[in-house]
Amino acid sequence: MIILQKKENSNSKEKVLLVINCLQGGGAERSVLTLGQGFHELGYDVHILRFKSKVAYELNDDITYHQLDLNDYNSIPTKSLRYWYFAKVLDRYVLKEIGTPILTLANLDKADMVLRHSSLPNIAHVIRNTISKKIELFRSQGKKQMIKD
């Protein structure tokens, strides 16, 4: 378990990175922005990295936003290879442009799939209630329906 505490007037703030596909949509996207604000209020240097430019929310000036376009790598033939390669691109970008984060939070499926191949330290995968809904669907309708989704 990682416990983050309020930082007291640090000249060199520790970095927290939140990764998500885009900032357009429902609860997960809003949650990322809320978490980012919370980490900022605790005294951390917060960065949100997204894979698409879409934004449906007002962005907080206290947070630094980054975009790496996952679609630029669609020519890589399989998703698993694409996510593996993109994770290496993401790692290089983060270390060069942001620095080493003390915590990286992967939010939603694409971020999870990419960051499972990442070498960044302290990656946590945020699990949302959609997983429980998929399990419920799986149990009620069987494997065939689950695979179609």
GROMACS .gro file of N, CA and C in nm:
model
  447
    1MET      N    1   0.084  -0.117   0.000
    1MET     CA    2   0.000   0.000   0.000
    1MET      C    3   0.089   0.124   0.000
    2ILE      N    4   0.056   0.220  -0.084
    2ILE     CA    5   0.131   0.345  -0.091
    2ILE      C    6   0.050   0.451  -0.018
    3ILE      N    7   0.112   0.517   0.078
    3ILE     CA    8   0.044   0.624   0.152
    3ILE      C    9   0.113   0.755   0.119
    4LEU      N   10   0.037   0.850   0.068
    4LEU     CA   11   0.091   0.981   0.036
    4LEU      C   12   0.045   1.080   0.141
    5GLN      N   13   0.138   1.162   0.187
    5GLN     CA   14   0.107   1.260   0.290
    5GLN      C   15   0.127   1.399   0.234
    6LYS      N   16   0.065   1.497   0.301
    6LYS     CA   17   0.079   1.636   0.260
    6LYS      C   18   0.225   1.677   0.268
    7LYS      N   19   0.273   1.742   0.163
    7LYS     CA   20   0.412   1.787   0.157
    7LYS      C   21   0.421   1.928   0.213
    8GLU      N   22   0.522   1.953   0.291
    8GLU     CA   23   0.541   2.085   0.352
    8GLU      C   24   0.644   2.165   0.272
    9ASN      N   25   0.600   2.268   0.201
    9ASN     CA   26   0.685   2.364   0.130
    9ASN      C   27   0.814   2.305   0.075
   10SER      N   28   0.802   2.207  -0.005
   10SER     CA   29   0.917   2.143  -0.067
   10SER      C   30   0.956   2.218  -0.193
   11ASN      N   31   1.086   2.247  -0.210
   11ASN     CA   32   1.133   2.314  -0.332
   11ASN      C   33   1.122   2.220  -0.451
   12SER      N   34   1.148   2.094  -0.429
   12SER     CA   35   1.143   1.995  -0.535
   12SER      C   36   1.027   1.900  -0.507
   13LYS      N   37   0.912   1.931  -0.565
   13LYS     CA   38   0.793   1.850  -0.539
   13LYS      C   39   0.804   1.713  -0.603
   14GLU      N   40   0.755   1.614  -0.532
   14GLU     CA   41   0.748   1.480  -0.588
   14GLU      C   42   0.633   1.475  -0.687
   15LYS      N   43   0.648   1.392  -0.789
   15LYS     CA   44   0.553   1.389  -0.900
   15LYS      C   45   0.457   1.271  -0.890
   16VAL      N   46   0.332   1.299  -0.924
   16VAL     CA   47   0.229   1.196  -0.936
   16VAL      C   48   0.178   1.202  -1.080
   17LEU      N   49   0.168   1.087  -1.144
   17LEU     CA   50   0.124   1.078  -1.283
   17LEU      C   51  -0.005   0.998  -1.290
   18LEU      N   52  -0.106   1.058  -1.355
   18LEU     CA   53  -0.233   0.989  -1.380
   18LEU      C   54  -0.243   0.967  -1.531
   19VAL      N   55  -0.270   0.845  -1.573
   19VAL     CA   56  -0.274   0.811  -1.715
   19VAL      C   57  -0.414   0.763  -1.750
   20ILE      N   58  -0.469   0.818  -1.860
   20ILE     CA   59  -0.603   0.782  -1.905
   20ILE      C   60  -0.609   0.799  -2.057
   21ASN      N   61  -0.703   0.732  -2.120
   21ASN     CA   62  -0.717   0.739  -2.265
   21ASN      C   63  -0.749   0.881  -2.312
   22CYS      N   64  -0.851   0.944  -2.253
   22CYS     CA   65  -0.887   1.081  -2.287
   22CYS      C   66  -0.964   1.142  -2.170
   23LEU      N   67  -0.993   1.270  -2.180
   23LEU     CA   68  -1.069   1.338  -2.075
   23LEU      C   69  -1.207   1.376  -2.126
   24GLN      N   70  -1.266   1.285  -2.201
   24GLN     CA   71  -1.402   1.302  -2.249
   24GLN      C   72  -1.479   1.178  -2.206
   25GLY      N   73  -1.589   1.198  -2.143
   25GLY     CA   74  -1.667   1.082  -2.100
   25GLY      C   75  -1.722   1.102  -1.961
   26GLY      N   76  -1.740   0.994  -1.892
   26GLY     CA   77  -1.813   0.996  -1.766
   26GLY      C   78  -1.729   1.002  -1.641
   27GLY      N   79  -1.759   0.912  -1.549
   27GLY     CA   80  -1.707   0.918  -1.414
   27GLY      C   81  -1.558   0.900  -1.400
   28ALA      N   82  -1.498   0.810  -1.477
   28ALA     CA   83  -1.354   0.785  -1.463
   28ALA      C   84  -1.273   0.910  -1.498
   29GLU      N   85  -1.314   0.978  -1.602
   29GLU     CA   86  -1.243   1.098  -1.645
   29GLU      C   87  -1.254   1.209  -1.540
   30ARG      N   88  -1.373   1.228  -1.488
   30ARG     CA   89  -1.392   1.327  -1.382
   30ARG      C   90  -1.314   1.286  -1.257
   31SER      N   91  -1.312   1.158  -1.227
   31SER     CA   92  -1.238   1.107  -1.112
   31SER      C   93  -1.089   1.136  -1.124
   32VAL      N   94  -1.034   1.121  -1.243
   32VAL     CA   95  -0.892   1.150  -1.265
   32VAL      C   96  -0.864   1.297  -1.236
   33LEU      N   97  -0.951   1.385  -1.283
   33LEU     CA   98  -0.932   1.528  -1.258
   33LEU      C   99  -0.945   1.560  -1.109
   34THR      N  100  -1.039   1.496  -1.042
   34THR     CA  101  -1.058   1.517  -0.898
   34THR      C  102  -0.938   1.464  -0.820
   35LEU      N  103  -0.890   1.346  -0.856
   35LEU     CA  104  -0.771   1.291  -0.792
   35LEU      C  105  -0.651   1.383  -0.814
   36GLY      N  106  -0.637   1.432  -0.935
   36GLY     CA  107  -0.528   1.524  -0.966
   36GLY      C  108  -0.531   1.647  -0.877
   37GLN      N  109  -0.649   1.706  -0.862
   37GLN     CA  110  -0.663   1.823  -0.776
   37GLN      C  111  -0.630   1.787  -0.631
   38GLY      N  112  -0.675   1.671  -0.585
   38GLY     CA  113  -0.645   1.628  -0.449
   38GLY      C  114  -0.496   1.611  -0.425
   39PHE      N  115  -0.427   1.548  -0.519
   39PHE     CA  116  -0.282   1.532  -0.506
   39PHE      C  117  -0.213   1.669  -0.507
   40HIS      N  118  -0.261   1.760  -0.591
   40HIS     CA  119  -0.205   1.895  -0.594
   40HIS      C  120  -0.221   1.962  -0.458
   41GLU      N  121  -0.340   1.950  -0.400
   41GLU     CA  122  -0.365   2.011  -0.269
   41GLU      C  123  -0.279   1.949  -0.159
   42LEU      N  124  -0.236   1.825  -0.178
   42LEU     CA  125  -0.144   1.761  -0.084
   42LEU      C  126   0.001   1.805  -0.105
   43GLY      N  127   0.025   1.883  -0.210
   43GLY     CA  128   0.158   1.937  -0.235
   43GLY      C  129   0.240   1.865  -0.340
   44TYR      N  130   0.178   1.780  -0.418
   44TYR     CA  131   0.249   1.706  -0.522
   44TYR      C  132   0.241   1.779  -0.655
   45ASP      N  133   0.341   1.755  -0.739
   45ASP     CA  134   0.345   1.805  -0.876
   45ASP      C  135   0.269   1.703  -0.960
   46VAL      N  136   0.149   1.740  -1.006
   46VAL     CA  137   0.059   1.644  -1.071
   46VAL      C  138   0.064   1.658  -1.222
   47HIS      N  139   0.074   1.543  -1.288
   47HIS     CA  140   0.074   1.536  -1.434
   47HIS      C  141  -0.033   1.437  -1.478
   48ILE      N  142  -0.112   1.476  -1.577
   48ILE     CA  143  -0.210   1.386  -1.637
   48ILE      C  144  -0.168   1.363  -1.781
   49LEU      N  145  -0.148   1.237  -1.816
   49LEU     CA  146  -0.109   1.200  -1.951
   49LEU      C  147  -0.226   1.126  -2.015
   50ARG      N  148  -0.266   1.174  -2.133
   50ARG     CA  149  -0.377   1.109  -2.203
   50ARG      C  150  -0.332   1.067  -2.342
   51PHE      N  151  -0.407   0.971  -2.399
   51PHE     CA  152  -0.371   0.916  -2.530
   51PHE      C  153  -0.447   0.981  -2.645
   52LYS      N  154  -0.551   1.059  -2.615
   52LYS     CA  155  -0.628   1.130  -2.717
   52LYS      C  156  -0.646   1.274  -2.673
   53SER      N  157  -0.667   1.363  -2.769
   53SER     CA  158  -0.678   1.505  -2.737
   53SER      C  159  -0.815   1.545  -2.682
   54LYS      N  160  -0.912   1.457  -2.689
   54LYS     CA  161  -1.049   1.491  -2.650
   54LYS      C  162  -1.056   1.532  -2.503
   55VAL      N  163  -1.120   1.648  -2.478
   55VAL     CA  164  -1.139   1.699  -2.342
   55VAL      C  165  -1.281   1.752  -2.332
   56ALA      N  166  -1.355   1.709  -2.232
   56ALA     CA  167  -1.492   1.755  -2.213
   56ALA      C  168  -1.509   1.828  -2.080
   57TYR      N  169  -1.399   1.856  -2.014
   57TYR     CA  170  -1.404   1.920  -1.883
   57TYR      C  171  -1.315   2.043  -1.881
   58GLU      N  172  -1.343   2.132  -1.787
   58GLU     CA  173  -1.255   2.246  -1.766
   58GLU      C  174  -1.129   2.195  -1.697
   59LEU      N  175  -1.013   2.233  -1.751
   59LEU     CA  176  -0.887   2.182  -1.697
   59LEU      C  177  -0.830   2.279  -1.595
   60ASN      N  178  -0.778   2.224  -1.487
   60ASN     CA  179  -0.721   2.300  -1.377
   60ASN      C  180  -0.580   2.346  -1.414
   61ASP      N  181  -0.550   2.474  -1.396
   61ASP     CA  182  -0.419   2.528  -1.429
   61ASP      C  183  -0.309   2.478  -1.336
   62ASP      N  184  -0.344   2.419  -1.222
   62ASP     CA  185  -0.245   2.369  -1.127
   62ASP      C  186  -0.188   2.234  -1.167
   63ILE      N  187  -0.245   2.174  -1.269
   63ILE     CA  188  -0.204   2.040  -1.314
   63ILE      C  189  -0.141   2.053  -1.453
   64THR      N  190  -0.037   1.974  -1.479
   64THR     CA  191   0.028   1.974  -1.610
   64THR      C  192  -0.030   1.860  -1.692
   65TYR      N  193  -0.069   1.890  -1.816
   65TYR     CA  194  -0.133   1.792  -1.904
   65TYR      C  195  -0.039   1.756  -2.018
   66HIS      N  196  -0.039   1.628  -2.053
   66HIS     CA  197   0.045   1.576  -2.160
   66HIS      C  198  -0.040   1.488  -2.250
   67GLN      N  199   0.002   1.478  -2.376
   67GLN     CA  200  -0.067   1.388  -2.468
   67GLN      C  201   0.035   1.310  -2.550
   68LEU      N  202   0.020   1.180  -2.551
   68LEU     CA  203   0.092   1.090  -2.641
   68LEU      C  204  -0.015   1.015  -2.718
   69ASP      N  205  -0.013   1.024  -2.850
   69ASP     CA  206  -0.121   0.968  -2.930
   69ASP      C  207  -0.097   0.819  -2.959
   70LEU      N  208  -0.174   0.735  -2.893
   70LEU     CA  209  -0.165   0.590  -2.914
   70LEU      C  210  -0.201   0.553  -3.057
   71ASN      N  211  -0.289   0.629  -3.121
   71ASN     CA  212  -0.331   0.599  -3.258
   71ASN      C  213  -0.216   0.610  -3.358
   72ASP      N  214  -0.110   0.683  -3.323
   72ASP     CA  215   0.007   0.693  -3.410
   72ASP      C  216   0.074   0.557  -3.430
   73TYR      N  217   0.041   0.461  -3.345
   73TYR     CA  218   0.105   0.330  -3.349
   73TYR      C  219   0.011   0.221  -3.398
   74ASN      N  220  -0.098   0.260  -3.463
   74ASN     CA  221  -0.196   0.163  -3.515
   74ASN      C  222  -0.140   0.073  -3.624
   75SER      N  223  -0.029   0.112  -3.685
   75SER     CA  224   0.029   0.028  -3.790
   75SER      C  225   0.099  -0.095  -3.732
   76ILE      N  226   0.123  -0.097  -3.602
   76ILE     CA  227   0.180  -0.216  -3.539
   76ILE      C  228   0.070  -0.322  -3.538
   77PRO      N  229   0.097  -0.440  -3.592
   77PRO     CA  230  -0.010  -0.535  -3.626
   77PRO      C  231  -0.096  -0.590  -3.513
   78THR      N  232  -0.042  -0.613  -3.396
   78THR     CA  233  -0.123  -0.670  -3.289
   78THR      C  234  -0.131  -0.574  -3.172
   79LYS      N  235  -0.242  -0.579  -3.099
   79LYS     CA  236  -0.259  -0.490  -2.984
   79LYS      C  237  -0.152  -0.514  -2.879
   80SER      N  238  -0.122  -0.639  -2.852
   80SER     CA  239  -0.025  -0.667  -2.746
   80SER      C  240   0.112  -0.609  -2.780
   81LEU      N  241   0.155  -0.623  -2.904
   81LEU     CA  242   0.283  -0.565  -2.946
   81LEU      C  243   0.274  -0.413  -2.946
   82ARG      N  244   0.163  -0.358  -2.991
   82ARG     CA  245   0.143  -0.213  -2.994
   82ARG      C  246   0.151  -0.155  -2.852
   83TYR      N  247   0.082  -0.218  -2.757
   83TYR     CA  248   0.084  -0.169  -2.619
   83TYR      C  249   0.223  -0.182  -2.558
   84TRP      N  250   0.293  -0.291  -2.588
   84TRP     CA  251   0.429  -0.310  -2.538
   84TRP      C  252   0.520  -0.199  -2.590
   85TYR      N  253   0.516  -0.175  -2.720
   85TYR     CA  254   0.601  -0.073  -2.781
   85TYR      C  255   0.564   0.066  -2.728
   86PHE      N  256   0.435   0.095  -2.721
   86PHE     CA  257   0.390   0.226  -2.675
   86PHE      C  258   0.431   0.249  -2.529
   87ALA      N  259   0.434   0.144  -2.448
   87ALA     CA  260   0.479   0.157  -2.309
   87ALA      C  261   0.624   0.204  -2.304
   88LYS      N  262   0.706   0.155  -2.394
   88LYS     CA  263   0.846   0.198  -2.399
   88LYS      C  264   0.855   0.344  -2.440
   89VAL      N  265   0.772   0.386  -2.536
   89VAL     CA  266   0.767   0.527  -2.578
   89VAL      C  267   0.721   0.613  -2.461
   90LEU      N  268   0.617   0.569  -2.393
   90LEU     CA  269   0.564   0.642  -2.277
   90LEU      C  270   0.670   0.654  -2.167
   91ASP      N  271   0.739   0.547  -2.136
   91ASP     CA  272   0.843   0.551  -2.033
   91ASP      C  273   0.950   0.655  -2.067
   92ARG      N  274   0.999   0.653  -2.190
   92ARG     CA  275   1.102   0.750  -2.231
   92ARG      C  276   1.049   0.892  -2.219
   93TYR      N  277   0.926   0.914  -2.266
   93TYR     CA  278   0.866   1.048  -2.259
   93TYR      C  279   0.854   1.094  -2.114
   94VAL      N  280   0.800   1.011  -2.029
   94VAL     CA  281   0.778   1.049  -1.889
   94VAL      C  282   0.911   1.082  -1.822
   95LEU      N  283   1.010   0.997  -1.837
   95LEU     CA  284   1.138   1.020  -1.771
   95LEU      C  285   1.206   1.146  -1.822
   96LYS      N  286   1.191   1.176  -1.951
   96LYS     CA  287   1.255   1.295  -2.009
   96LYS      C  288   1.177   1.423  -1.978
   97GLU      N  289   1.045   1.421  -1.994
   97GLU     CA  290   0.964   1.543  -1.985
   97GLU      C  291   0.906   1.570  -1.846
   98ILE      N  292   0.889   1.466  -1.766
   98ILE     CA  293   0.825   1.482  -1.635
   98ILE      C  294   0.923   1.450  -1.523
   99GLY      N  295   1.000   1.347  -1.540
   99GLY     CA  296   1.086   1.296  -1.434
   99GLY      C  297   1.025   1.168  -1.380
  100THR      N  298   1.087   1.111  -1.280
  100THR     CA  299   1.038   0.985  -1.224
  100THR      C  300   0.926   1.011  -1.125
  101PRO      N  301   0.805   0.965  -1.155
  101PRO     CA  302   0.694   0.986  -1.061
  101PRO      C  303   0.705   0.890  -0.942
  102ILE      N  304   0.658   0.937  -0.826
  102ILE     CA  305   0.656   0.847  -0.710
  102ILE      C  306   0.535   0.756  -0.715
  103LEU      N  307   0.435   0.794  -0.796
  103LEU     CA  308   0.315   0.713  -0.812
  103LEU      C  309   0.259   0.736  -0.951
  104THR      N  310   0.223   0.629  -1.019
  104THR     CA  311   0.155   0.636  -1.148
  104THR      C  312   0.025   0.559  -1.136
  105LEU      N  313  -0.086   0.625  -1.169
  105LEU     CA  314  -0.218   0.561  -1.163
  105LEU      C  315  -0.269   0.539  -1.305
  106ALA      N  316  -0.292   0.413  -1.341
  106ALA     CA  317  -0.349   0.377  -1.470
  106ALA      C  318  -0.501   0.373  -1.455
  107ASN      N  319  -0.571   0.445  -1.541
  107ASN     CA  320  -0.716   0.455  -1.533
  107ASN      C  321  -0.779   0.408  -1.663
  108LEU      N  322  -0.863   0.309  -1.655
  108LEU     CA  323  -0.938   0.249  -1.766
  108LEU      C  324  -0.851   0.156  -1.850
  109ASP      N  325  -0.917   0.085  -1.939
  109ASP     CA  326  -0.858  -0.030  -2.007
  109ASP      C  327  -0.730   0.000  -2.086
  110LYS      N  328  -0.732   0.101  -2.172
  110LYS     CA  329  -0.614   0.124  -2.257
  110LYS      C  330  -0.493   0.162  -2.174
  111ALA      N  331  -0.513   0.248  -2.074
  111ALA     CA  332  -0.401   0.284  -1.986
  111ALA      C  333  -0.350   0.160  -1.912
  112ASP      N  334  -0.442   0.076  -1.867
  112ASP     CA  335  -0.402  -0.049  -1.800
  112ASP      C  336  -0.319  -0.137  -1.893
  113MET      N  337  -0.366  -0.153  -2.015
  113MET     CA  338  -0.298  -0.241  -2.110
  113MET      C  339  -0.158  -0.190  -2.145
  114VAL      N  340  -0.143  -0.058  -2.155
  114VAL     CA  341  -0.012  -0.001  -2.185
  114VAL      C  342   0.079  -0.010  -2.062
  115LEU      N  343   0.029   0.035  -1.948
  115LEU     CA  344   0.115   0.044  -1.830
  115LEU      C  345   0.153  -0.091  -1.770
  116ARG      N  346   0.085  -0.197  -1.809
  116ARG     CA  347   0.129  -0.329  -1.761
  116ARG      C  348   0.264  -0.365  -1.820
  117HIS      N  349   0.305  -0.297  -1.927
  117HIS     CA  350   0.436  -0.319  -1.990
  117HIS      C  351   0.538  -0.212  -1.951
  118SER      N  352   0.498  -0.117  -1.871
  118SER     CA  353   0.585  -0.005  -1.835
  118SER      C  354   0.689  -0.045  -1.731
  119SER      N  355   0.800   0.028  -1.733
  119SER     CA  356   0.906   0.008  -1.634
  119SER      C  357   0.906   0.117  -1.528
  120LEU      N  358   0.807   0.206  -1.532
  120LEU     CA  359   0.800   0.312  -1.431
  120LEU      C  360   0.775   0.248  -1.294
  121PRO      N  361   0.825   0.312  -1.187
  121PRO     CA  362   0.803   0.256  -1.053
  121PRO      C  363   0.663   0.287  -1.001
  122ASN      N  364   0.617   0.207  -0.908
  122ASN     CA  365   0.494   0.233  -0.832
  122ASN      C  366   0.371   0.259  -0.920
  123ILE      N  367   0.343   0.168  -1.010
  123ILE     CA  368   0.224   0.179  -1.094
  123ILE      C  369   0.109   0.109  -1.022
  124ALA      N  370  -0.002   0.180  -1.011
  124ALA     CA  371  -0.124   0.122  -0.954
  124ALA      C  372  -0.233   0.128  -1.060
  125HIS      N  373  -0.310   0.022  -1.072
  125HIS     CA  374  -0.419   0.017  -1.169
  125HIS      C  375  -0.549   0.042  -1.094
  126VAL      N  376  -0.619   0.148  -1.132
  126VAL     CA  377  -0.745   0.184  -1.067
  126VAL      C  378  -0.855   0.096  -1.125
  127ILE      N  379  -0.919   0.019  -1.040
  127ILE     CA  380  -1.027  -0.070  -1.083
  127ILE      C  381  -1.159  -0.001  -1.054
  128ARG      N  382  -1.242   0.008  -1.154
  128ARG     CA  383  -1.372   0.074  -1.139
  128ARG      C  384  -1.483  -0.031  -1.141
  129ASN      N  385  -1.605   0.011  -1.112
  129ASN     CA  386  -1.715  -0.083  -1.099
  129ASN      C  387  -1.757  -0.149  -1.230
  130THR      N  388  -1.703  -0.108  -1.342
  130THR     CA  389  -1.739  -0.174  -1.467
  130THR      C  390  -1.692  -0.319  -1.467
  131ILE      N  391  -1.588  -0.350  -1.394
  131ILE     CA  392  -1.541  -0.488  -1.383
  131ILE      C  393  -1.648  -0.573  -1.316
  132SER      N  394  -1.706  -0.522  -1.209
  132SER     CA  395  -1.810  -0.599  -1.140
  132SER      C  396  -1.931  -0.619  -1.230
  133LYS      N  397  -1.961  -0.520  -1.314
  133LYS     CA  398  -2.073  -0.534  -1.409
  133LYS      C  399  -2.041  -0.641  -1.513
  134LYS      N  400  -1.918  -0.647  -1.560
  134LYS     CA  401  -1.878  -0.750  -1.657
  134LYS      C  402  -1.889  -0.889  -1.595
  135ILE      N  403  -1.845  -0.902  -1.471
  135ILE     CA  404  -1.854  -1.031  -1.402
  135ILE      C  405  -2.000  -1.071  -1.384
  136GLU      N  406  -2.082  -0.975  -1.347
  136GLU     CA  407  -2.225  -1.002  -1.331
  136GLU      C  408  -2.286  -1.048  -1.464
  137LEU      N  409  -2.251  -0.980  -1.572
  137LEU     CA  410  -2.299  -1.017  -1.705
  137LEU      C  411  -2.250  -1.157  -1.742
  138PHE      N  412  -2.124  -1.183  -1.714
  138PHE     CA  413  -2.064  -1.313  -1.743
  138PHE      C  414  -2.141  -1.425  -1.673
  139ARG      N  415  -2.172  -1.404  -1.548
  139ARG     CA  416  -2.243  -1.507  -1.471
  139ARG      C  417  -2.387  -1.524  -1.516
  140SER      N  418  -2.452  -1.413  -1.553
  140SER     CA  419  -2.593  -1.421  -1.588
  140SER      C  420  -2.617  -1.469  -1.731
  141GLN      N  421  -2.526  -1.435  -1.824
  141GLN     CA  422  -2.551  -1.469  -1.964
  141GLN      C  423  -2.450  -1.566  -2.023
  142GLY      N  424  -2.349  -1.600  -1.950
  142GLY     CA  425  -2.252  -1.698  -1.998
  142GLY      C  426  -2.138  -1.635  -2.075
  143LYS      N  427  -2.039  -1.717  -2.107
  143LYS     CA  428  -1.916  -1.672  -2.172
  143LYS      C  429  -1.940  -1.609  -2.308
  144LYS      N  430  -2.033  -1.662  -2.384
  144LYS     CA  431  -2.054  -1.616  -2.521
  144LYS      C  432  -2.083  -1.466  -2.526
  145GLN      N  433  -2.172  -1.418  -2.440
  145GLN     CA  434  -2.206  -1.276  -2.437
  145GLN      C  435  -2.086  -1.193  -2.391
  146MET      N  436  -2.013  -1.242  -2.295
  146MET     CA  437  -1.897  -1.171  -2.241
  146MET      C  438  -1.793  -1.148  -2.351
  147ILE      N  439  -1.771  -1.245  -2.436
  147ILE     CA  440  -1.672  -1.234  -2.542
  147ILE      C  441  -1.715  -1.131  -2.645
  148LYS      N  442  -1.843  -1.118  -2.673
  148LYS     CA  443  -1.892  -1.021  -2.771
  148LYS      C  444  -1.863  -0.879  -2.728
  149ASP      N  445  -1.866  -0.849  -2.598
  149ASP     CA  446  -1.841  -0.715  -2.547
  149ASP      C  447  -1.696  -0.681  -2.566
   0.00000   0.00000   0.00000
